[in-house]
Short mmCIF file of C-alpha atoms in Angstrom, two decimals:
data_model
loop_
_atom_site.label_atom_id
_atom_site.label_comp_id
_atom_site.label_asym_id
_atom_site.label_seq_id
_atom_site.Cartn_x
_atom_site.Cartn_y
_atom_site.Cartn_z
CA MET A 1 0.00 0.00 0.00
CA ILE A 2 1.11 3.53 -0.80
CA ASN A 3 1.09 5.91 2.11
CA PRO A 4 -1.70 8.47 1.49
CA LEU A 5 0.60 11.27 2.64
CA LEU A 6 3.05 10.39 -0.14
CA ILE A 7 0.67 11.43 -2.95
CA PRO A 8 0.44 15.17 -2.06
CA ILE A 9 4.16 15.27 -1.30
CA LEU A 10 4.96 13.87 -4.75
CA GLY A 11 2.48 16.30 -6.37
CA ILE A 12 4.03 19.29 -4.64
CA SER A 13 7.54 18.01 -5.42
CA CYS A 14 6.71 17.67 -9.12
CA GLY A 15 5.28 21.20 -9.18
CA LEU A 16 8.35 22.62 -7.46
CA LEU A 17 10.61 20.72 -9.82
CA ALA A 18 8.74 22.15 -12.83
CA ILE A 19 9.01 25.68 -11.42
CA PHE A 20 12.71 25.22 -10.68
CA GLY A 21 13.27 23.94 -14.21
CA GLY A 22 11.41 26.86 -15.75
CA VAL A 23 13.11 29.50 -13.63
CA PHE A 24 16.68 28.23 -13.49
CA VAL A 25 17.36 25.39 -15.92
CA ARG A 26 15.70 26.81 -19.05
CA PRO A 27 17.57 30.16 -18.96
CA TRP A 28 20.84 28.35 -18.24
CA LEU A 29 20.29 26.07 -21.25
CA LYS A 30 19.48 29.09 -23.44
CA LEU A 31 22.67 30.79 -22.23
CA LYS A 32 24.76 27.74 -23.09
CA GLU A 33 23.10 27.49 -26.51
CA ARG A 34 23.85 31.16 -27.21
CA GLN A 35 27.48 30.68 -26.13
CA LEU A 36 27.82 27.76 -28.53
CA GLU A 37 26.31 29.84 -31.36
CA LEU A 38 28.77 32.67 -30.72
CA GLU A 39 31.68 30.23 -30.64
CA ALA A 40 30.51 28.65 -33.90
CA ASP A 41 30.31 32.10 -35.50
CA LYS A 42 33.88 32.85 -34.40
CA VAL A 43 35.13 29.55 -35.80
CA ALA A 44 33.30 30.12 -39.09
CA GLU A 45 34.75 33.62 -39.40
CA LYS A 46 38.26 32.35 -38.70
CA ALA A 47 37.80 29.57 -41.28
CA ALA A 48 36.67 32.15 -43.85
CA GLN A 49 39.75 34.26 -43.12
CA TYR A 50 42.02 31.24 -43.55
CA ALA A 51 40.27 30.30 -46.79
CA ALA A 52 40.71 33.83 -48.16
CA GLN A 53 44.37 33.87 -47.17
CA THR A 54 44.90 30.46 -48.75
CA GLU A 55 43.24 31.66 -51.97
CA ARG A 56 45.51 34.72 -52.10
CA LEU A 57 48.59 32.56 -51.58
CA GLU A 58 47.47 30.11 -54.27
CA GLN A 59 47.00 32.99 -56.71
CA ARG A 60 50.50 34.28 -55.96
CA VAL A 61 51.97 30.80 -56.45
CA ARG A 62 50.15 30.50 -59.80
CA VAL A 63 51.63 33.81 -60.93
CA LEU A 64 55.10 32.74 -59.86
CA GLU A 65 54.71 29.38 -61.61
CA ARG A 66 53.57 31.12 -64.77
CA ILE A 67 56.52 33.52 -64.62
CA ALA A 68 58.96 30.70 -63.97
CA THR A 69 57.64 28.40 -66.69
CA ASP A 70 56.04 30.49 -69.43
CA ARG A 71 58.13 33.60 -69.36
CA GLY A 72 61.38 32.08 -68.16
CA ILE A 73 62.44 30.79 -71.57
CA ALA A 74 61.12 33.83 -73.42
CA VAL A 75 62.93 36.22 -71.06
CA ALA A 76 66.14 34.23 -71.38
CA ASP A 77 65.81 34.33 -75.19
CA GLU A 78 65.20 38.09 -75.13
CA ILE A 79 68.26 38.61 -72.94
CA ASP A 80 70.36 36.48 -75.29
CA LYS A 81 69.08 38.48 -78.27
CA LEU A 82 70.02 41.70 -76.56
CA ARG A 83 73.50 40.34 -75.92
CA GLY A 84 73.74 39.15 -79.49
CA ASP A 85 73.92 35.48 -78.51
CA GLU A 86 71.83 32.81 -80.11
CA PRO A 87 69.29 31.10 -77.85
CA LYS A 88 70.44 27.76 -76.54
CA PRO A 89 68.33 24.78 -77.64
CA LEU A 90 66.52 22.86 -74.93
CA ASN A 91 67.50 19.21 -74.45
#
C-alpha cells in the first residue's frame, strides 16, 4: 500500500521541480546554446579568413609558376638576343 501522505508530497515536489526547471534550468540552457552559437560564428569567421588567405597565396603561387615556366624561356631568349647570342636549344 502507498502511504496516502506520499501522494500530495509527490504532487508538490513535481510542481516545485517544474518551477525550478522553468526558472533556473531553461535560462541556463538558453545561455549555453547562445554561447555555442557565438563560438561557432567565431570559428566560421576564422575559417573564412584562412580560406581567403589560402586563396591569395594560391594565386600568388600560380603567378610565380607562370613567370617561372612560361616567361622564363622567353625572357632568357630576349636577354640572349640583346647580348647578341643565339638562344640555346633545350634538351
